[in-house]
PDB file of C-alpha atoms in Angstrom:
ATOM      1  CA  UNK A   1     193.017 246.997 109.774  1.00 61.00           C
ATOM      2  CA  UNK A   2     192.644 248.760 113.669  1.00 76.00           C
ATOM      3  CA  UNK A   3     191.506 251.490 111.395  1.00 78.00           C
ATOM      4  CA  UNK A   4     188.837 249.840 108.787  1.00 83.00           C
ATOM      5  CA  UNK A   5     187.308 248.233 111.907  1.00 83.00           C
ATOM      6  CA  UNK A   6     186.760 251.561 113.465  1.00 80.00           C
ATOM      7  CA  UNK A   7     185.412 252.949 110.441  1.00 81.00           C
ATOM      8  CA  UNK A   8     183.173 249.986 109.714  1.00 85.00           C
ATOM      9  CA  UNK A   9     182.019 250.003 112.961  1.00 87.00           C
ATOM     10  CA  UNK A  10     181.191 253.784 113.345  1.00 81.00           C
ATOM     11  CA  UNK A  11     179.404 253.699 109.602  1.00 82.00           C
ATOM     12  CA  UNK A  12     177.968 251.534 111.038  1.00 85.00           C
ATOM     13  CA  UNK A  13     176.679 253.167 113.675  1.00 86.00           C
ATOM     14  CA  UNK A  14     175.964 255.762 111.674  1.00 82.00           C
ATOM     15  CA  UNK A  15     173.191 253.796 110.330  1.00 80.00           C
ATOM     16  CA  UNK A  16     171.760 251.946 113.458  1.00 82.00           C
ATOM     17  CA  UNK A  17     171.350 255.698 114.179  1.00 82.00           C
ATOM     18  CA  UNK A  18     169.258 256.760 111.601  1.00 80.00           C
ATOM     19  CA  UNK A  19     165.646 256.310 110.049  1.00 81.00           C
ATOM     20  CA  UNK A  20     167.050 254.994 106.802  1.00 80.00           C
ATOM     21  CA  UNK A  21     167.484 251.985 107.004  1.00 78.00           C
ATOM     22  CA  UNK A  22     163.833 251.273 108.320  1.00 80.00           C
ATOM     23  CA  UNK A  23     163.165 252.870 104.892  1.00 84.00           C
ATOM     24  CA  UNK A  24     165.487 250.605 103.045  1.00 82.00           C
ATOM     25  CA  UNK A  25     163.574 247.795 104.726  1.00 82.00           C
ATOM     26  CA  UNK A  26     160.160 248.360 104.053  1.00 85.00           C
ATOM     27  CA  UNK A  27     161.464 248.903 100.320  1.00 84.00           C
ATOM     28  CA  UNK A  28     162.568 244.995 100.660  1.00 84.00           C
ATOM     29  CA  UNK A  29     159.677 244.336 102.778  1.00 82.00           C
ATOM     30  CA  UNK A  30     157.038 244.908  99.930  1.00 85.00           C
ATOM     31  CA  UNK A  31     159.385 242.008  97.397  1.00 84.00           C
ATOM     32  CA  UNK A  32     157.845 239.506  99.999  1.00 83.00           C
ATOM     33  CA  UNK A  33     154.588 241.721 100.055  1.00 82.00           C
ATOM     34  CA  UNK A  34     153.629 241.796  96.403  1.00 82.00           C
ATOM     35  CA  UNK A  35     154.740 238.729  95.428  1.00 81.00           C
ATOM     36  CA  UNK A  36     152.895 236.835  97.288  1.00 79.00           C
ATOM     37  CA  UNK A  37     150.000 239.352  96.959  1.00 77.00           C
ATOM     38  CA  UNK A  38     150.016 238.516  93.148  1.00 76.00           C
ATOM     39  CA  UNK A  39     150.466 234.416  94.011  1.00 77.00           C
ATOM     40  CA  UNK A  40     146.831 235.051  96.281  1.00 74.00           C
ATOM     41  CA  UNK A  41     145.629 236.613  93.292  1.00 73.00           C
ATOM     42  CA  UNK A  42     145.947 234.314  91.157  1.00 67.00           C
ATOM     43  CA  UNK A  43     144.800 231.128  92.847  1.00 69.00           C
ATOM     44  CA  UNK A  44     141.348 232.849  93.742  1.00 66.00           C
ATOM     45  CA  UNK A  45     139.632 233.777  90.769  1.00 60.00           C
ATOM     46  CA  UNK A  46     136.410 235.169  92.548  1.00 61.00           C
ATOM     47  CA  UNK A  47     138.240 237.991  94.443  1.00 60.00           C
ATOM     48  CA  UNK A  48     140.465 238.751  91.506  1.00 56.00           C
ATOM     49  CA  UNK A  49     137.789 239.355  89.718  1.00 58.00           C
ATOM     50  CA  UNK A  50     135.887 241.621  92.523  1.00 62.00           C
ATOM     51  CA  UNK A  51     138.827 243.430  92.347  1.00 58.00           C
ATOM     52  CA  UNK A  52     138.297 244.898  89.405  1.00 56.00           C
ATOM     53  CA  UNK A  53     142.077 246.419  87.727  1.00 44.00           C
ATOM     54  CA  UNK A  54     144.164 245.306  90.064  1.00 55.00           C
ATOM     55  CA  UNK A  55     143.151 241.669  89.645  1.00 50.00           C
ATOM     56  CA  UNK A  56     143.490 242.344  85.757  1.00 52.00           C
ATOM     57  CA  UNK A  57     147.143 242.854  85.981  1.00 48.00           C
ATOM     58  CA  UNK A  58     147.613 240.120  88.243  1.00 48.00           C
ATOM     59  CA  UNK A  59     145.495 237.710  86.099  1.00 50.00           C
ATOM     60  CA  UNK A  60     147.901 239.111  82.896  1.00 47.00           C
ATOM     61  CA  UNK A  61     151.415 238.239  84.834  1.00 49.00           C
ATOM     62  CA  UNK A  62     150.182 234.250  83.853  1.00 53.00           C
ATOM     63  CA  UNK A  63     152.592 232.941  86.908  1.00 57.00           C
ATOM     64  CA  UNK A  64     151.929 229.503  87.491  1.00 63.00           C
ATOM     65  CA  UNK A  65     150.829 228.907  91.845  1.00 73.00           C
ATOM     66  CA  UNK A  66     153.790 226.987  92.281  1.00 81.00           C
ATOM     67  CA  UNK A  67     157.547 227.487  94.052  1.00 86.00           C
ATOM     68  CA  UNK A  68     159.394 227.547  91.733  1.00 86.00           C
ATOM     69  CA  UNK A  69     157.700 230.587  89.462  1.00 84.00           C
ATOM     70  CA  UNK A  70     157.003 231.826  92.952  1.00 86.00           C
ATOM     71  CA  UNK A  71     160.930 232.138  93.440  1.00 88.00           C
ATOM     72  CA  UNK A  72     161.712 232.793  89.752  1.00 86.00           C
ATOM     73  CA  UNK A  73     159.356 236.072  90.290  1.00 86.00           C
ATOM     74  CA  UNK A  74     160.984 236.670  93.513  1.00 89.00           C
ATOM     75  CA  UNK A  75     164.620 236.717  91.467  1.00 90.00           C
ATOM     76  CA  UNK A  76     162.837 239.266  89.295  1.00 88.00           C
ATOM     77  CA  UNK A  77     161.982 241.581  91.733  1.00 89.00           C
ATOM     78  CA  UNK A  78     165.413 241.637  93.293  1.00 91.00           C
ATOM     79  CA  UNK A  79     166.814 242.214  89.750  1.00 91.00           C
ATOM     80  CA  UNK A  80     165.095 244.922  89.550  1.00 89.00           C
ATOM     81  CA  UNK A  81     163.887 246.146  93.227  1.00 89.00           C
ATOM     82  CA  UNK A  82     166.734 245.629  94.591  1.00 90.00           C
ATOM     83  CA  UNK A  83     168.993 247.350  92.404  1.00 93.00           C
ATOM     84  CA  UNK A  84     166.946 250.833  93.432  1.00 93.00           C
ATOM     85  CA  UNK A  85     167.097 249.289  96.819  1.00 91.00           C
ATOM     86  CA  UNK A  86     170.881 249.074  97.025  1.00 92.00           C
ATOM     87  CA  UNK A  87     171.425 252.710  95.150  1.00 93.00           C
ATOM     88  CA  UNK A  88     169.667 254.496  97.470  1.00 92.00           C
ATOM     89  CA  UNK A  89     171.870 252.564  99.916  1.00 92.00           C
ATOM     90  CA  UNK A  90     174.945 253.414  98.311  1.00 93.00           C
ATOM     91  CA  UNK A  91     173.847 257.377  98.038  1.00 93.00           C
ATOM     92  CA  UNK A  92     173.305 257.850 101.499  1.00 92.00           C
ATOM     93  CA  UNK A  93     176.220 256.248 102.796  1.00 91.00           C
ATOM     94  CA  UNK A  94     178.488 257.769 100.355  1.00 92.00           C
ATOM     95  CA  UNK A  95     176.428 261.094 100.016  1.00 89.00           C
ATOM     96  CA  UNK A  96     175.404 261.800 103.709  1.00 87.00           C
ATOM     97  CA  UNK A  97     178.829 263.503 104.686  1.00 84.00           C
ATOM     98  CA  UNK A  98     178.208 266.140 101.622  1.00 85.00           C
ATOM     99  CA  UNK A  99     175.098 266.614 102.715  1.00 81.00           C
ATOM    100  CA  UNK A 100     175.310 266.989 106.051  1.00 77.00           C
ATOM    101  CA  UNK A 101     178.314 268.779 105.973  1.00 78.00           C
ATOM    102  CA  UNK A 102     180.560 266.463 107.699  1.00 76.00           C
ATOM    103  CA  UNK A 103     182.554 265.307 104.482  1.00 76.00           C
ATOM    104  CA  UNK A 104     185.893 267.731 105.400  1.00 76.00           C
ATOM    105  CA  UNK A 105     186.181 267.422 108.944  1.00 71.00           C
ATOM    106  CA  UNK A 106     185.551 263.278 108.159  1.00 76.00           C
ATOM    107  CA  UNK A 107     189.255 263.772 105.685  1.00 73.00           C
ATOM    108  CA  UNK A 108     190.703 265.319 108.486  1.00 74.00           C
ATOM    109  CA  UNK A 109     190.642 262.589 110.596  1.00 76.00           C
ATOM    110  CA  UNK A 110     194.384 260.434 111.043  1.00 78.00           C
ATOM    111  CA  UNK A 111     192.511 257.733 108.994  1.00 81.00           C
ATOM    112  CA  UNK A 112     193.492 256.797 105.527  1.00 85.00           C
ATOM    113  CA  UNK A 113     191.110 257.300 102.959  1.00 84.00           C
ATOM    114  CA  UNK A 114     191.599 254.260 101.372  1.00 87.00           C
ATOM    115  CA  UNK A 115     190.032 252.695 104.756  1.00 88.00           C
ATOM    116  CA  UNK A 116     187.150 255.490 105.162  1.00 89.00           C
ATOM    117  CA  UNK A 117     186.471 254.052 101.679  1.00 91.00           C
ATOM    118  CA  UNK A 118     186.291 250.237 102.354  1.00 92.00           C
ATOM    119  CA  UNK A 119     184.785 250.448 105.246  1.00 91.00           C
ATOM    120  CA  UNK A 120     181.764 252.613 103.441  1.00 92.00           C
ATOM    121  CA  UNK A 121     181.762 250.390 101.006  1.00 94.00           C
ATOM    122  CA  UNK A 122     181.724 247.096 103.434  1.00 93.00           C
ATOM    123  CA  UNK A 123     178.762 248.672 105.153  1.00 92.00           C
ATOM    124  CA  UNK A 124     177.083 249.190 102.826  1.00 92.00           C
ATOM    125  CA  UNK A 125     177.301 245.869 101.455  1.00 93.00           C
ATOM    126  CA  UNK A 126     176.019 244.098 103.827  1.00 91.00           C
ATOM    127  CA  UNK A 127     173.708 246.107 104.589  1.00 88.00           C
ATOM    128  CA  UNK A 128     172.201 244.794 101.255  1.00 91.00           C
ATOM    129  CA  UNK A 129     173.012 241.346 101.360  1.00 91.00           C
ATOM    130  CA  UNK A 130     171.788 241.339 105.009  1.00 90.00           C
ATOM    131  CA  UNK A 131     168.259 242.618 104.163  1.00 89.00           C
ATOM    132  CA  UNK A 132     168.358 240.356 100.857  1.00 89.00           C
ATOM    133  CA  UNK A 133     169.028 237.359 102.904  1.00 90.00           C
ATOM    134  CA  UNK A 134     165.969 238.410 105.088  1.00 89.00           C
ATOM    135  CA  UNK A 135     163.644 239.399 102.687  1.00 88.00           C
ATOM    136  CA  UNK A 136     164.350 235.910 101.121  1.00 89.00           C
ATOM    137  CA  UNK A 137     163.171 234.428 103.904  1.00 90.00           C
ATOM    138  CA  UNK A 138     160.170 236.420 103.904  1.00 89.00           C
ATOM    139  CA  UNK A 139     159.307 235.595 100.597  1.00 88.00           C
ATOM    140  CA  UNK A 140     159.432 232.148 101.811  1.00 89.00           C
ATOM    141  CA  UNK A 141     157.146 232.496 104.827  1.00 89.00           C
ATOM    142  CA  UNK A 142     154.817 234.686 102.151  1.00 86.00           C
ATOM    143  CA  UNK A 143     154.617 232.204  99.637  1.00 85.00           C
ATOM    144  CA  UNK A 144     153.659 229.072 102.052  1.00 85.00           C
ATOM    145  CA  UNK A 145     150.979 231.431 103.495  1.00 86.00           C
ATOM    146  CA  UNK A 146     149.275 231.882 100.376  1.00 82.00           C
ATOM    147  CA  UNK A 147     149.493 228.152  99.931  1.00 81.00           C
ATOM    148  CA  UNK A 148     151.413 227.039  97.526  1.00 84.00           C
ATOM    149  CA  UNK A 149     151.781 223.420  97.151  1.00 84.00           C
ATOM    150  CA  UNK A 150     154.587 221.152  98.886  1.00 85.00           C
ATOM    151  CA  UNK A 151     157.787 220.642  96.550  1.00 84.00           C
ATOM    152  CA  UNK A 152     160.708 218.964  97.387  1.00 89.00           C
ATOM    153  CA  UNK A 153     163.981 220.363  99.391  1.00 87.00           C
ATOM    154  CA  UNK A 154     166.118 220.180  95.877  1.00 89.00           C
ATOM    155  CA  UNK A 155     163.565 222.918  94.167  1.00 87.00           C
ATOM    156  CA  UNK A 156     164.076 225.330  97.555  1.00 89.00           C
ATOM    157  CA  UNK A 157     167.727 225.565  97.023  1.00 92.00           C
ATOM    158  CA  UNK A 158     167.819 225.737  93.383  1.00 90.00           C
ATOM    159  CA  UNK A 159     165.125 228.929  93.456  1.00 88.00           C
ATOM    160  CA  UNK A 160     166.950 229.948  96.601  1.00 90.00           C
ATOM    161  CA  UNK A 161     170.576 230.124  95.239  1.00 92.00           C
ATOM    162  CA  UNK A 162     168.931 231.662  91.869  1.00 91.00           C
ATOM    163  CA  UNK A 163     167.464 234.430  94.328  1.00 92.00           C
ATOM    164  CA  UNK A 164     171.561 234.745  96.558  1.00 92.00           C
ATOM    165  CA  UNK A 165     173.188 234.901  92.569  1.00 92.00           C
ATOM    166  CA  UNK A 166     171.012 237.095  92.117  1.00 93.00           C
ATOM    167  CA  UNK A 167     171.587 240.313  94.703  1.00 93.00           C
ATOM    168  CA  UNK A 168     175.304 238.518  94.353  1.00 94.00           C
ATOM    169  CA  UNK A 169     175.247 240.494  90.097  1.00 94.00           C
ATOM    170  CA  UNK A 170     173.498 243.056  91.574  1.00 95.00           C
ATOM    171  CA  UNK A 171     175.784 244.430  93.891  1.00 95.00           C
ATOM    172  CA  UNK A 172     178.897 245.345  91.894  1.00 96.00           C
ATOM    173  CA  UNK A 173     176.781 246.448  89.156  1.00 96.00           C
ATOM    174  CA  UNK A 174     175.007 248.899  91.712  1.00 96.00           C
ATOM    175  CA  UNK A 175     178.707 249.963  93.054  1.00 96.00           C
ATOM    176  CA  UNK A 176     179.054 252.739  90.456  1.00 96.00           C
ATOM    177  CA  UNK A 177     176.499 254.651  92.689  1.00 96.00           C
ATOM    178  CA  UNK A 178     178.870 255.198  95.177  1.00 95.00           C
ATOM    179  CA  UNK A 179     181.626 257.121  92.967  1.00 95.00           C
ATOM    180  CA  UNK A 180     178.528 260.155  91.771  1.00 95.00           C
ATOM    181  CA  UNK A 181     177.627 260.627  95.096  1.00 93.00           C
ATOM    182  CA  UNK A 182     181.103 261.705  95.629  1.00 90.00           C
ATOM    183  CA  UNK A 183     181.309 263.246  91.948  1.00 91.00           C
ATOM    184  CA  UNK A 184     177.909 265.332  93.069  1.00 90.00           C
ATOM    185  CA  UNK A 185     178.708 266.010  96.526  1.00 88.00           C
ATOM    186  CA  UNK A 186     175.570 264.496  97.648  1.00 86.00           C
ATOM    187  CA  UNK A 187     172.556 262.237  96.764  1.00 89.00           C
ATOM    188  CA  UNK A 188     171.074 264.334  93.445  1.00 89.00           C
ATOM    189  CA  UNK A 189     173.542 263.296  91.387  1.00 93.00           C
ATOM    190  CA  UNK A 190     173.853 259.189  92.219  1.00 93.00           C
ATOM    191  CA  UNK A 191     170.356 258.527  92.322  1.00 91.00           C
ATOM    192  CA  UNK A 192     169.991 260.366  88.445  1.00 93.00           C
ATOM    193  CA  UNK A 193     172.460 258.022  87.614  1.00 94.00           C
ATOM    194  CA  UNK A 194     171.110 254.722  89.307  1.00 94.00           C
ATOM    195  CA  UNK A 195     168.003 255.305  87.190  1.00 94.00           C
ATOM    196  CA  UNK A 196     169.954 256.273  83.824  1.00 95.00           C
ATOM    197  CA  UNK A 197     172.088 253.069  84.762  1.00 94.00           C
ATOM    198  CA  UNK A 198     168.737 251.113  84.933  1.00 93.00           C
ATOM    199  CA  UNK A 199     167.208 252.105  81.594  1.00 93.00           C
ATOM    200  CA  UNK A 200     170.194 251.308  80.140  1.00 93.00           C
ATOM    201  CA  UNK A 201     170.230 248.598  81.299  1.00 91.00           C
ATOM    202  CA  UNK A 202     166.848 247.815  79.890  1.00 89.00           C
ATOM    203  CA  UNK A 203     168.044 249.025  76.913  1.00 91.00           C
ATOM    204  CA  UNK A 204     170.817 247.377  75.973  1.00 90.00           C
ATOM    205  CA  UNK A 205     169.121 244.433  77.133  1.00 85.00           C
ATOM    206  CA  UNK A 206     166.122 245.139  74.877  1.00 84.00           C
ATOM    207  CA  UNK A 207     169.012 245.557  71.743  1.00 83.00           C
ATOM    208  CA  UNK A 208     170.413 241.980  72.225  1.00 82.00           C
ATOM    209  CA  UNK A 209     173.552 243.187  74.200  1.00 86.00           C
ATOM    210  CA  UNK A 210     172.415 242.382  77.329  1.00 81.00           C
ATOM    211  CA  UNK A 211     174.047 239.313  78.074  1.00 87.00           C
ATOM    212  CA  UNK A 212     177.679 241.201  78.388  1.00 89.00           C
ATOM    213  CA  UNK A 213     176.091 244.921  79.597  1.00 93.00           C
ATOM    214  CA  UNK A 214     176.654 244.550  83.025  1.00 93.00           C
ATOM    215  CA  UNK A 215     173.277 246.761  84.300  1.00 94.00           C
ATOM    216  CA  UNK A 216     171.512 243.878  81.954  1.00 92.00           C
ATOM    217  CA  UNK A 217     173.072 241.000  83.533  1.00 93.00           C
ATOM    218  CA  UNK A 218     170.844 241.027  86.566  1.00 92.00           C
ATOM    219  CA  UNK A 219     167.913 240.671  85.216  1.00 89.00           C
ATOM    220  CA  UNK A 220     169.087 237.991  82.622  1.00 90.00           C
ATOM    221  CA  UNK A 221     170.144 236.288  84.856  1.00 89.00           C
ATOM    222  CA  UNK A 222     166.589 236.738  87.236  1.00 87.00           C
ATOM    223  CA  UNK A 223     164.985 235.230  83.045  1.00 80.00           C
ATOM    224  CA  UNK A 224     163.027 238.052  83.176  1.00 75.00           C
ATOM    225  CA  UNK A 225     162.848 237.837  79.862  1.00 70.00           C
ATOM    226  CA  UNK A 226     161.769 234.218  79.183  1.00 65.00           C
ATOM    227  CA  UNK A 227     165.016 231.678  78.235  1.00 63.00           C
ATOM    228  CA  UNK A 228     167.669 234.285  78.557  1.00 68.00           C
ATOM    229  CA  UNK A 229     170.813 233.167  80.906  1.00 72.00           C
ATOM    230  CA  UNK A 230     174.109 235.013  81.346  1.00 81.00           C
ATOM    231  CA  UNK A 231     177.449 233.033  80.855  1.00 85.00           C
ATOM    232  CA  UNK A 232     180.916 233.928  82.078  1.00 89.00           C
ATOM    233  CA  UNK A 233     181.575 236.353  80.314  1.00 90.00           C
ATOM    234  CA  UNK A 234     178.494 238.476  81.836  1.00 89.00           C
ATOM    235  CA  UNK A 235     179.286 237.339  85.255  1.00 92.00           C
ATOM    236  CA  UNK A 236     182.670 238.958  84.487  1.00 94.00           C
ATOM    237  CA  UNK A 237     181.612 242.403  83.135  1.00 94.00           C
ATOM    238  CA  UNK A 238     179.748 242.619  86.514  1.00 94.00           C
ATOM    239  CA  UNK A 239     182.558 241.784  88.457  1.00 95.00           C
ATOM    240  CA  UNK A 240     184.865 243.692  86.757  1.00 96.00           C
ATOM    241  CA  UNK A 241     182.187 246.911  86.839  1.00 96.00           C
ATOM    242  CA  UNK A 242     182.495 246.839  90.327  1.00 95.00           C
ATOM    243  CA  UNK A 243     186.123 246.528  91.023  1.00 96.00           C
ATOM    244  CA  UNK A 244     186.307 249.438  88.478  1.00 97.00           C
ATOM    245  CA  UNK A 245     184.145 251.368  90.813  1.00 96.00           C
ATOM    246  CA  UNK A 246     185.446 250.608  93.776  1.00 96.00           C
ATOM    247  CA  UNK A 247     188.318 251.692  91.958  1.00 96.00           C
ATOM    248  CA  UNK A 248     187.255 254.561  90.899  1.00 96.00           C
ATOM    249  CA  UNK A 249     185.626 256.172  93.585  1.00 95.00           C
ATOM    250  CA  UNK A 250     188.557 255.584  96.365  1.00 93.00           C
ATOM    251  CA  UNK A 251     190.732 257.274  93.671  1.00 93.00           C
ATOM    252  CA  UNK A 252     188.295 260.539  93.624  1.00 92.00           C
ATOM    253  CA  UNK A 253     188.351 260.380  97.987  1.00 89.00           C
ATOM    254  CA  UNK A 254     192.355 259.818  97.659  1.00 86.00           C
ATOM    255  CA  UNK A 255     193.546 262.567  94.907  1.00 84.00           C
ATOM    256  CA  UNK A 256     190.133 265.060  94.401  1.00 74.00           C
ATOM    257  CA  UNK A 257     190.001 268.396  96.054  1.00 63.00           C
ATOM    258  CA  UNK A 258     187.553 268.233  98.339  1.00 62.00           C
ATOM    259  CA  UNK A 259     187.088 271.943  99.036  1.00 60.00           C
ATOM    260  CA  UNK A 260     183.987 271.906 100.151  1.00 56.00           C
TER     261      UNK A 260
END
């Protein structure tokens, strides 16, 4: 436990001293900015007409200017953008050791590789969940700023739980990116795998398999497709995917020939 705590602190300091968290924070900040902007345009038709093409796209969204629809849009943004942003986090946390040439030095320290991998996962997950919580708060502030009408507390609670649930589903299905960061000894394979998984998730949803395909589950939970939803099978598929990714990453770091 002491070794795991030490690794977690080290990984936290690495993230704190890097510029990467700033860029990731900016990416998360685009979600309340974009959703708030779309609602603002929808509430102001005259301004919408003056903006030309951008206003046309905003009007085509067809989202009512109320809190349930707005928080639903936030959940959809977290399902798609959150996956990419968390994949970037995992790619950096697990791939930087190889990109910086410090992997062999790290593996030579008298700490179990299980502690190293677990510490990295804990820091990456905490990083993503913290940014998601801050992002939700900013979205609520953006919704109030654009003048959405008052709503009962139950509406806010349901919307926030929906956004939080989507974020919790994004977390496990993103974890395979960490495995590819190790196998690829850096960033490129990991990020390429993230893009591929996102595309496969879209295709599976279109083909009607999304309810049990892990990388479709967050988007369906956010109801990107109207009327769609996720049952117990989809949630279990996401959880099992995350567990398998953690096991595979740990096995690779433990048994692979680390000659680079």
